[in-house]
Coordinates of C-alpha atoms and ligand atoms in Angstrom, one line a residue:
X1 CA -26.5 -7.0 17.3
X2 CA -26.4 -9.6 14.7
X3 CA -26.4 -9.3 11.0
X4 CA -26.8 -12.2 8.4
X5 CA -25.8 -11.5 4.6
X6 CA -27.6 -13.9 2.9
X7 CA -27.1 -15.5 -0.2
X8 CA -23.9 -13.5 -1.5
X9 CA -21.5 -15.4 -3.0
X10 CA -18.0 -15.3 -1.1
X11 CA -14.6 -15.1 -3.0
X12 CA -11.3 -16.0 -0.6
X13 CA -8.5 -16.5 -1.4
X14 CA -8.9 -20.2 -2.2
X15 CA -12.5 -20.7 -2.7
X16 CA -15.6 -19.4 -4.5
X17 CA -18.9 -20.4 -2.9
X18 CA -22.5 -19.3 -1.9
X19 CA -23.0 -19.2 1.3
X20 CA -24.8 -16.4 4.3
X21 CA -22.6 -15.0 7.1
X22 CA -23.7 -14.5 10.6
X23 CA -21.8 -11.2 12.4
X24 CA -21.9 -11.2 15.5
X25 CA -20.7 -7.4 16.9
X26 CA -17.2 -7.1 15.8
X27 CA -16.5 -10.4 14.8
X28 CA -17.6 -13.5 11.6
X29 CA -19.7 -16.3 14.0
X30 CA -20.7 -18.9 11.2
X31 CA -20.6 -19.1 7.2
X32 CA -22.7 -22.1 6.2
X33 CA -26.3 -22.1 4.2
X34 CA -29.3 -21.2 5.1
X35 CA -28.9 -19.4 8.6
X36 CA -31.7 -18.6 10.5
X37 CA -31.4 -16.2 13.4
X38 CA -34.7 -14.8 14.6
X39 CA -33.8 -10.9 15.3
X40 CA -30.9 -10.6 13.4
X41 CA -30.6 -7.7 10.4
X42 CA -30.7 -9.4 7.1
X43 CA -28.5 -7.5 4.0
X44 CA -29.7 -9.1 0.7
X45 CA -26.6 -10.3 -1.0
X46 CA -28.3 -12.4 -3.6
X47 CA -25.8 -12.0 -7.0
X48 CA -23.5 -9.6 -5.4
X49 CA -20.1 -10.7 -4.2
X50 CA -18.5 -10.8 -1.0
X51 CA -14.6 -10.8 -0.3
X52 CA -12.9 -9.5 3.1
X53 CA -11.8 -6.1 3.2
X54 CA -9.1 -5.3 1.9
X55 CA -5.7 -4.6 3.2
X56 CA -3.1 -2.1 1.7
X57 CA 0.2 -3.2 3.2
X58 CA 2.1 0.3 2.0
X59 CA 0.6 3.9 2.6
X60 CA 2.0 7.0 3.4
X61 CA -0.2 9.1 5.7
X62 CA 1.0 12.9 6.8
X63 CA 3.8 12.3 5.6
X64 CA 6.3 15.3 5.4
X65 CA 8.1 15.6 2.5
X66 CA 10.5 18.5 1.2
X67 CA 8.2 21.9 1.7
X68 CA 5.3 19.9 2.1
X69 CA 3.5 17.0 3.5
X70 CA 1.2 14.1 1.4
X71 CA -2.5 15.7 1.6
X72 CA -4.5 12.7 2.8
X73 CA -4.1 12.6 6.6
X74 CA -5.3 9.3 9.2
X75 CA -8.9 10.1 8.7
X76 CA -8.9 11.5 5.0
X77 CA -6.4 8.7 3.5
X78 CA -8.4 6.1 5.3
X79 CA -11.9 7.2 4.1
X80 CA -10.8 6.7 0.9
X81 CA -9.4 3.3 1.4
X82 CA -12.6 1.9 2.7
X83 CA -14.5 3.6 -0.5
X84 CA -12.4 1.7 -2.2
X85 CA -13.1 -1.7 0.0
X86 CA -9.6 -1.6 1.6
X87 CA -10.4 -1.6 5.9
X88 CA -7.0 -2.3 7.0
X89 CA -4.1 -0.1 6.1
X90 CA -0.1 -0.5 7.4
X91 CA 1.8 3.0 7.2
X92 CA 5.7 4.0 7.8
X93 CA 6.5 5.4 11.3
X94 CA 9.6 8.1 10.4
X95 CA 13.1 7.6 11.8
X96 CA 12.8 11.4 13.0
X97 CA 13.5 11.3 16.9
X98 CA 16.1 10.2 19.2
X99 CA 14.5 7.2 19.7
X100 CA 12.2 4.7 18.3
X101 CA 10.0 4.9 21.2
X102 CA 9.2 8.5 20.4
X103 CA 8.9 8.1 16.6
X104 CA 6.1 5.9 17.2
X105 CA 4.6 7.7 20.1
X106 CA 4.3 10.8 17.4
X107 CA 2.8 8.7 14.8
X108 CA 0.4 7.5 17.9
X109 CA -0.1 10.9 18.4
X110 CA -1.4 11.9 14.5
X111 CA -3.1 8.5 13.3
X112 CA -4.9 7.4 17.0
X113 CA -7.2 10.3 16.9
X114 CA -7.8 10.1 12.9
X115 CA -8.1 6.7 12.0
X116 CA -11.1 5.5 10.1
X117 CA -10.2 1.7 9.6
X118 CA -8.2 -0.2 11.1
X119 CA -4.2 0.3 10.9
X120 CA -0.8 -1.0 11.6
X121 CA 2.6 0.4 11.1
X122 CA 5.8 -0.7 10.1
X123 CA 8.8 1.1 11.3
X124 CA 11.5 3.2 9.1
X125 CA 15.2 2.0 9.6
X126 CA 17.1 5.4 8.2
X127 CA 19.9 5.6 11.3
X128 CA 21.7 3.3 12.8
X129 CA 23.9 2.7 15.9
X130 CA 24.1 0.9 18.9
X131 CA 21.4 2.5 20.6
X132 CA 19.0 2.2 17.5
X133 CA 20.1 -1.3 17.3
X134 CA 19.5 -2.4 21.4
X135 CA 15.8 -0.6 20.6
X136 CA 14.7 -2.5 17.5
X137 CA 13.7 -5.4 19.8
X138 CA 11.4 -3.1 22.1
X139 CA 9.0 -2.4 18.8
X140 CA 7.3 -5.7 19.6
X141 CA 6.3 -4.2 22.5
X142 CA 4.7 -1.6 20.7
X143 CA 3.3 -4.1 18.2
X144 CA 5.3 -3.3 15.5
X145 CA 7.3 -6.3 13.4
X146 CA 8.1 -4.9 10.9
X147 CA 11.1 -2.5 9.5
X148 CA 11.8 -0.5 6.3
X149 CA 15.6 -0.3 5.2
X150 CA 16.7 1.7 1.8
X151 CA 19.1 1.9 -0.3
X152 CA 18.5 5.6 -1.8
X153 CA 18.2 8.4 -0.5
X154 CA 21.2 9.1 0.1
X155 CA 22.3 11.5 3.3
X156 CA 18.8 10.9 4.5
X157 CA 17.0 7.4 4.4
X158 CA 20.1 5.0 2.6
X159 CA 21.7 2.4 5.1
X160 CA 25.1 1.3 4.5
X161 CA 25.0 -2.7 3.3
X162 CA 26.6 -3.0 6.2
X163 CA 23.9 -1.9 8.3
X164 CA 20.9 -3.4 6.1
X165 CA 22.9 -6.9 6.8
X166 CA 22.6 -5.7 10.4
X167 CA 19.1 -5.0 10.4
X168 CA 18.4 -7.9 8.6
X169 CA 20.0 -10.1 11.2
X170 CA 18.3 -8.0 14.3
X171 CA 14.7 -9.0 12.2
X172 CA 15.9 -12.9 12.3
X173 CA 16.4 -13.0 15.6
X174 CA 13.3 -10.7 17.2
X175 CA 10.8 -12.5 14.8
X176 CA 10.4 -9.2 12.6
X177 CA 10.6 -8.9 9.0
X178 CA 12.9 -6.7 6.9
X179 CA 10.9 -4.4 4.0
X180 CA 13.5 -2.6 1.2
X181 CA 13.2 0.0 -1.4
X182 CA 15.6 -1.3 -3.9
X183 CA 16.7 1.4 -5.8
X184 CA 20.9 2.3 -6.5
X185 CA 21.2 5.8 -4.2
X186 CA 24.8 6.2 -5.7
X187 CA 24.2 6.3 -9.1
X188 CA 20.8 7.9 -8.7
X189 CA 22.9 10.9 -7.2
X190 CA 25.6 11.1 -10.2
X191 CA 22.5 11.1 -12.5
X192 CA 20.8 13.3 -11.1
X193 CA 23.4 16.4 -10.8
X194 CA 25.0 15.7 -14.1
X195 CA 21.1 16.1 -15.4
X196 CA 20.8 19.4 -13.7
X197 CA 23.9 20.6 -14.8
X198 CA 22.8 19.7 -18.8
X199 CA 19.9 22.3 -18.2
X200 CA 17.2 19.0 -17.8
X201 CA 14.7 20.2 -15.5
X202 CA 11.2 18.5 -16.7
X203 CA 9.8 15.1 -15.2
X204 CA 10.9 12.7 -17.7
X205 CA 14.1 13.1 -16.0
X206 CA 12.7 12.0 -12.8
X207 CA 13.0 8.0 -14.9
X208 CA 15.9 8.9 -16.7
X209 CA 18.4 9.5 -13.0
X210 CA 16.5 6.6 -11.8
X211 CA 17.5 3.9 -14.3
X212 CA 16.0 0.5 -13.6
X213 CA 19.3 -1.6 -12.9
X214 CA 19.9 -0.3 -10.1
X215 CA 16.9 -1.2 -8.9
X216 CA 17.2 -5.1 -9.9
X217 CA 21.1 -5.0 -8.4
X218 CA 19.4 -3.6 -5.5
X219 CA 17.0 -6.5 -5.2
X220 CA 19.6 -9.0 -6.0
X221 CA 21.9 -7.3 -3.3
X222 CA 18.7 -7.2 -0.7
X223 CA 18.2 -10.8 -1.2
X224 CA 21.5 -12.0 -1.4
X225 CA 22.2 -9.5 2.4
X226 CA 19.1 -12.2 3.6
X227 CA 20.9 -15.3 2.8
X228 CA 24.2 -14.1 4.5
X229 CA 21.7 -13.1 7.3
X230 CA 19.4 -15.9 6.8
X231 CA 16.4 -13.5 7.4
X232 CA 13.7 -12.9 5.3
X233 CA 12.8 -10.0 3.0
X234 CA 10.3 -8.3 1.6
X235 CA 10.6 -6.1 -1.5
X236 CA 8.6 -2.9 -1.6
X237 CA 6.9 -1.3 -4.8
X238 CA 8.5 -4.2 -7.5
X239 CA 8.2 -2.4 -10.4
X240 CA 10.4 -4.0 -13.2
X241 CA 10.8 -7.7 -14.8
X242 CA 14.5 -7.5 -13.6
X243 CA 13.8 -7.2 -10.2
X244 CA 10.7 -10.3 -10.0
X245 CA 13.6 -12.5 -12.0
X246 CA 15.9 -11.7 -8.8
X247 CA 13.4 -12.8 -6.5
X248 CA 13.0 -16.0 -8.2
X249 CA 16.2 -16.8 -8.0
X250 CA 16.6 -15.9 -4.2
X251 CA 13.5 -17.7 -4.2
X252 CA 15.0 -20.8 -6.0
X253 CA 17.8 -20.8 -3.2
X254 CA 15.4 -21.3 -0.2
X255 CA 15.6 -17.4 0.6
X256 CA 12.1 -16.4 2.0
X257 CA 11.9 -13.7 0.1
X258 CA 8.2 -11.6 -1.0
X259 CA 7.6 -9.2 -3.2
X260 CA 5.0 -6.2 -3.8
X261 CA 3.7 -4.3 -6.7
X262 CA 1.7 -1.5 -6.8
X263 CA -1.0 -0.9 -9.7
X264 CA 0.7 2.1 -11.3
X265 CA 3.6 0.0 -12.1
X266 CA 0.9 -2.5 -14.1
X267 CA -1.0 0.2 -16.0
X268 CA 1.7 3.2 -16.2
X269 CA 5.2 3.7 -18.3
X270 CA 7.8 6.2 -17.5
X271 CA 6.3 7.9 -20.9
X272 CA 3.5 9.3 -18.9
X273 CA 6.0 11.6 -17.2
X274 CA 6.7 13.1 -20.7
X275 CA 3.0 14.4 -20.9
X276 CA 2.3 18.5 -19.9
X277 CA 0.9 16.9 -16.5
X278 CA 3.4 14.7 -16.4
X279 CA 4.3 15.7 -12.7
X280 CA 1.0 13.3 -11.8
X281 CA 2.6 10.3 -12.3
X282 CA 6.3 11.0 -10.1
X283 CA 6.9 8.6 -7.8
X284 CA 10.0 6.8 -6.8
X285 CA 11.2 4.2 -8.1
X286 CA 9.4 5.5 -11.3
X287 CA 7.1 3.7 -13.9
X288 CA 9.1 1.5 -16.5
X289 CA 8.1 -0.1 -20.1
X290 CA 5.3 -1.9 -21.2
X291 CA 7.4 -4.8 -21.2
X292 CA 8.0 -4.4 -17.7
X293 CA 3.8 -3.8 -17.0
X294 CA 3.3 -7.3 -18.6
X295 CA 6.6 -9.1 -16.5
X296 CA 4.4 -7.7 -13.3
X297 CA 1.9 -9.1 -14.6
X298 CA 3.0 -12.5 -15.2
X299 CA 4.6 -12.5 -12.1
X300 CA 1.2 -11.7 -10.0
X301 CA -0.2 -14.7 -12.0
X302 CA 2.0 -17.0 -11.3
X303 CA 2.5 -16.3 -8.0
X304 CA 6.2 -14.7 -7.7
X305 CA 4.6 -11.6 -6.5
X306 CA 2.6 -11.7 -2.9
X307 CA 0.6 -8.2 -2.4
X308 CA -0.6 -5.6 -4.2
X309 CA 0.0 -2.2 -2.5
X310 CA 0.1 1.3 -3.0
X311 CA 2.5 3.2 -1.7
X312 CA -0.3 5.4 -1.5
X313 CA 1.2 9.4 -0.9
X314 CA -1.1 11.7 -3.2
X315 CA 0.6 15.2 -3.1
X316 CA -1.7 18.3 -4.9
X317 CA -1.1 18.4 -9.2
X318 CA -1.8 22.5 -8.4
X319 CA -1.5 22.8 -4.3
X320 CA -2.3 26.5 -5.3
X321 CA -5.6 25.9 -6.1
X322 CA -8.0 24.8 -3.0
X323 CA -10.8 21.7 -3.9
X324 CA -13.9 21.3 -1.5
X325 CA -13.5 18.6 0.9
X326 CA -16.2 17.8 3.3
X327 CA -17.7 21.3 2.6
X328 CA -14.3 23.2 3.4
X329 CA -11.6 24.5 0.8
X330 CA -8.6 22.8 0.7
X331 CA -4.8 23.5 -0.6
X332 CA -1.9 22.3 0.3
X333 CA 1.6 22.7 -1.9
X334 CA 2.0 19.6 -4.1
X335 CA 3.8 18.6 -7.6
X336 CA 3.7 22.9 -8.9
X337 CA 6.9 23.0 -6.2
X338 CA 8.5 21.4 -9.0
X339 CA 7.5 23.1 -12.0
X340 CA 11.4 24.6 -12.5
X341 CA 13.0 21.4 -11.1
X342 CA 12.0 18.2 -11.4
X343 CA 14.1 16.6 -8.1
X344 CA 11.5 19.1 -6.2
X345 CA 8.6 17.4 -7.2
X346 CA 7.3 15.8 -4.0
X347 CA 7.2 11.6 -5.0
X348 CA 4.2 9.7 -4.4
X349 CA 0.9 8.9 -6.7
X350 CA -2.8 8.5 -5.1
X351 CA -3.7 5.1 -5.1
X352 CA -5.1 3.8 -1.5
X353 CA -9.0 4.1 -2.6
X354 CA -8.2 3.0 -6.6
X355 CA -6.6 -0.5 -5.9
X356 CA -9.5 -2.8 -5.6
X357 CA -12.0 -1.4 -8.3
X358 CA -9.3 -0.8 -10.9
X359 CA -8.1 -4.2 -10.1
X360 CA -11.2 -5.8 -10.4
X361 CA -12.0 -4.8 -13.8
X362 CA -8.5 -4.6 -15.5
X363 CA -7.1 -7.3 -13.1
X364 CA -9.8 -10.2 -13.2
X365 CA -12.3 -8.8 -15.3
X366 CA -9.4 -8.5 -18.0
X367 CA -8.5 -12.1 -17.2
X368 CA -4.9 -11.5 -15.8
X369 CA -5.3 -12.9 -12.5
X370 CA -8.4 -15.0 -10.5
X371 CA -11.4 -13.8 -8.4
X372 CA -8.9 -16.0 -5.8
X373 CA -5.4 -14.3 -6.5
X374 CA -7.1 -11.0 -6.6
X375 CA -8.3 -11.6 -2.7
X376 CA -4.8 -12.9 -2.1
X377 CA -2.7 -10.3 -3.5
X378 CA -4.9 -7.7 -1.8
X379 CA -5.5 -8.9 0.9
X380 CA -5.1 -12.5 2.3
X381 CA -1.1 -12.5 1.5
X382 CA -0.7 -9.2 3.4
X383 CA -2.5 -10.7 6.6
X384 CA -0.8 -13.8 6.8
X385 CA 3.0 -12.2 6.0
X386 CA 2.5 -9.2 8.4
X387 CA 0.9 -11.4 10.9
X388 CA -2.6 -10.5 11.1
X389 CA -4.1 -13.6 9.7
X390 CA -6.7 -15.3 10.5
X391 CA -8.0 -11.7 12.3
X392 CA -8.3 -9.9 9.3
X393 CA -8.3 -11.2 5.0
X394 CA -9.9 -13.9 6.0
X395 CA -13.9 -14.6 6.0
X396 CA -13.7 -17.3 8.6
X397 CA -15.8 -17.8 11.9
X398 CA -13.4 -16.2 14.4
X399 CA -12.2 -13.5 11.8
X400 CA -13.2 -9.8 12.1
X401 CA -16.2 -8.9 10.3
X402 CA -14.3 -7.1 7.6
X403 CA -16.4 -7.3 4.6
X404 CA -17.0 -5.8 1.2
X405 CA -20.1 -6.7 -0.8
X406 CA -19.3 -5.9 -4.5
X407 CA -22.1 -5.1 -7.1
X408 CA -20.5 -7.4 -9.9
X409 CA -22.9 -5.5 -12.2
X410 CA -22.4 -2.1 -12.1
X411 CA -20.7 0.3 -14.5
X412 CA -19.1 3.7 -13.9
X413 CA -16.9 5.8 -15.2
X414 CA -14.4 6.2 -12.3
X415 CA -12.1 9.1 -11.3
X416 CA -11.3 11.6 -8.8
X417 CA -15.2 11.8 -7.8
X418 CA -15.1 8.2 -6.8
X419 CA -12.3 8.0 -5.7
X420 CA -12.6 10.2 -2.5
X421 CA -8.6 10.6 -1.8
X422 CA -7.8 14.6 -0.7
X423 CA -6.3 15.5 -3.4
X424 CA -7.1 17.3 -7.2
X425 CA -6.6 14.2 -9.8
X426 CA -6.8 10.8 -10.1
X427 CA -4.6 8.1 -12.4
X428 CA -7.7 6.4 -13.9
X429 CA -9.5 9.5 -14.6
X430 CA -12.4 8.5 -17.1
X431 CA -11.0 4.7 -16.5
X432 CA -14.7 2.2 -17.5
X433 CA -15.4 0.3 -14.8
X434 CA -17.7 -3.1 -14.2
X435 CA -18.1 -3.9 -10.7
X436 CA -17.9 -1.6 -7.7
X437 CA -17.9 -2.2 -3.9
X438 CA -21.5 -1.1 -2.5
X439 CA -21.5 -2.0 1.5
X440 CA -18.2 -1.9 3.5
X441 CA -18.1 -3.4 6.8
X442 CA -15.1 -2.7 9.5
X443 CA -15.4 -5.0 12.1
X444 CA -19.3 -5.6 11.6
X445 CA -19.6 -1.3 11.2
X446 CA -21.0 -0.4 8.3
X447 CA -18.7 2.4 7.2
X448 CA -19.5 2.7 3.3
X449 CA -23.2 2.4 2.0
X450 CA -23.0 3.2 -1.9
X451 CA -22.4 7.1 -1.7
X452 CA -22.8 7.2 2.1
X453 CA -20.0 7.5 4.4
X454 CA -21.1 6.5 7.7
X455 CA -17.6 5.9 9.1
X456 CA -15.8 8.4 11.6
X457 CA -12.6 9.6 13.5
X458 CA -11.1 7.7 15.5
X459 CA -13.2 4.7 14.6
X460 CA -10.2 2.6 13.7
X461 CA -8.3 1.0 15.6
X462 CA -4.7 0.4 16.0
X463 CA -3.4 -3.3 15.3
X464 CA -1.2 -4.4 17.8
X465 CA 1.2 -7.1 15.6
X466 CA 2.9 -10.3 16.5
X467 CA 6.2 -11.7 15.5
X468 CA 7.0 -14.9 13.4
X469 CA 4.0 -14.3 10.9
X470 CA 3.6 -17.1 8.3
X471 CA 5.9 -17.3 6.1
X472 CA 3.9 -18.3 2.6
Ligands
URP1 O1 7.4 8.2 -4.3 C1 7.1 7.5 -3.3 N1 6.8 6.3 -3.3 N2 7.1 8.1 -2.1 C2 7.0 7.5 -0.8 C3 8.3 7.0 -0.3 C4 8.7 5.6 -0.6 O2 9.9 5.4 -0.9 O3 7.9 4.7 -0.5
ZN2 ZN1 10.0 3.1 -0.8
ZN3 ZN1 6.4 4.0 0.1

């Protein structure tokens, strides 16, 4: 079948122009004026906008963490993506098998059936020994390029420097990219049991064991491990000024070094963790200053930042208390495993479905970046460094038909009913909005029509990756 959407007017990440788009099944055929093709559906796009989907390089799907596991699964997590106008999601595959081969096959095993959108996955680096290291190679194989290192978590996701320099040099020469979480595991630990043995058990101290240093020594020490490699890195949920200065500067010495924030770090402070519900905003690395909001800022703006993310891993506020969820009650144990001890707090914040709409209006409607950097930092940049560009965030004759027509007009008072993530609360509760995605389009399926889901399990599809992906 084909589809034309006439008259719309298409943001990209370079351009902004009117044009109508001819979809032909799964894939963009022509964008040009005026086309005229006698049968096709027509979808009046006459003063909305159009942008491709977007893509959330960073979610954590089923994720099990201490008693419990992140409450939006493969189908849930990705029906609130595309709500939001994100059709492309890349989660973590955990280290927690013999070998890599069956990590994966397990994550095959959960998302395959699930999946909503489409999805990639990038591969967790917590072990590593000869064996590991003679299987990194075979990921390709399994179309996975890329591979998360850490250095927290200690005794049970921190490498050795040693071993990231390793990984790092494994990347270089499979074609593979290196992701880190740049956060100081060392003095994190010190913190952390001198602060329960003071008595400190509420979430403030969740920041305070976590100072921010240690996570701009740990991006300087990331990107200095890449230039002794001479592999590239990319730095996971940026949260700080400190840490964008050390990617300049790696930047500055020719290392290909990229960086991601994620929109609580923009809008959120480590004060929030000081309110009663102050459990909702945990997530590791933490939220700063305001200082730091307005450094991340800058740095989307001007380009020293690449994506926007989420690190998307919503856990329950009261996991006691069920919620309705496609007519069935729901609860699953979330932040109240904490309430006594704040290192119990499961770590993650909803997000996946939230990114594009809040960034619209506080993000370009608030003038901090373009129409073109938002499409570039949520989507474009993502494709092209995790090598699914020109295929998906692009609108491009050859590219799939992932599409989002915005309504550039319409107002709402967002939060969790919008929102449609599995879980009981939402960051931008009561948040004003102006401009809202109204048709989503995975590979020329219409999967969201305003309040209508018309998407289903097992409707997205896996995205086998390739290595050397541009380097921007
Ligand atoms: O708190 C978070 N972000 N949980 C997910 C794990 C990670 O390090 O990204
Ligand atoms: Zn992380
Ligand atoms: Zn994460």
């Amino acid at each position: 079948m084909q589809i034309i959407i006439k008259s719309g007017t298409l943001i990209t990440a370079s351009e902004t122009f009117q044009a109508d788009i001819l979809i032909e099944g799964e894939k963009i055929v022509s964008i040009c004026e005026d086309i005229d093709s006698p049968g096709s559906k027509i979808i009046n796009a006459d003063g909305k906008l159009i942008t491709p989907g977007g893509i959330d390089p960073h979610v954590h799907l089923d994720l099990p963490m201490f008693d419990t596991v992140s409450s939006d699964d493969h189908y849930t997590g990705h029906k609130a993506a595309a709500f939001g106008g994100t059709t492309t999601v890349m989660d973590f595959v955990p280290q927690d098998f013999d070998t890599l081969q069956e990590a994966v096959d397990a994550w095959h095993e959960k998302a395959d059936p699930k999946a909503a959108i489409d999805f990639g996955f990038h591969m967790n680096i917590t072990r590593l020994d000869e064996q590991v290291e003679d299987e990194i190679p075979a990921l390709l194989d399994m179309g996975i390029t890329t591979l998360k290192v850490f250095t927290a978590y200690n005794g049970r996701l921190r490498l050795q420097d040693g071993e990231i320099f390793r990984v790092l040099r494994i990347a270089r020469e499979n074609g593979m990219l290196t992701m880190l979480h740049a956060e100081n595991g060392d003095v994190i630990d010190i913190l952390t049991a001198e602060a329960l043995a003071a008595g400190h058990t509420t979430p403030e101290w969740h920041a305070r064991t976590r100072p921010g240093r240690g996570g701009v020594e740990a991006t300087f020490r990331g990107a200095a491990l890449a230039e002794q490699a001479n592999s590239a890195l990319y730095v996971v949920h940026v949260n700080q000024r400190g840490e964008v200065d050390q990617l300049r500067f790696a930047r500055q010495r020719g290392v290909d070094v990229f960086g991601e924030t994620c929109p609580p770090y923009l809008f959120f402070t480590a004060e929030h963790l000081s309110r009663p519900d102050g459990s909702k905003w945990i997530c590791s690395p933490p939220m700063r200053s305001p200082d730091d909001n307005l450094g991340l800022w800058e740095a989307l703006a001007d380009g020293s930042l690449q994506t926007i993310g989420t690190d998307h891993c919503p856990f329950f506020y009261d996991g006691t208390q069920p919620i309705e969820y496609e007519g069935e009650q729901v609860a699953i144990p979330g932040k109240e495993l904490g309430e006594k001890d704040f290192t119990k707090i499961p770590n993650g914040v909803p997000g996946v479905g939230d990114r594009l709409p809040i960034l619209w209006t506080y993000g370009v409607g608030a003038g901090r970046i373009t129409p073109n950097q938002f499409v570039a930092l949520t989507s474009t940049n993502a494709a092209k460094i995790f090598g699914l560009y020109p295929q998906k965030g692009a609108l491009l004759p050859g590219s799939d038909a992932d599409i989002v027509i915005w309504d550039p007009d319409r107002e709402l008072t967002y939060g969790r009913a919008y929102a449609h993530h599995r879980t009981d609360y939402n960051l931008y509760e009561d948040w004003q909005l102006v401009g809202y995605p109204e048709k989503v389009y995975l590979r020329g399926e219409l999967l969201v029509d305003g309040e209508s889901w018309l998407g289903s399990r097992g409707g997205g599809r896996f995205l086998h990756r390739e290595p050397n992906a541009i380097m921007i």
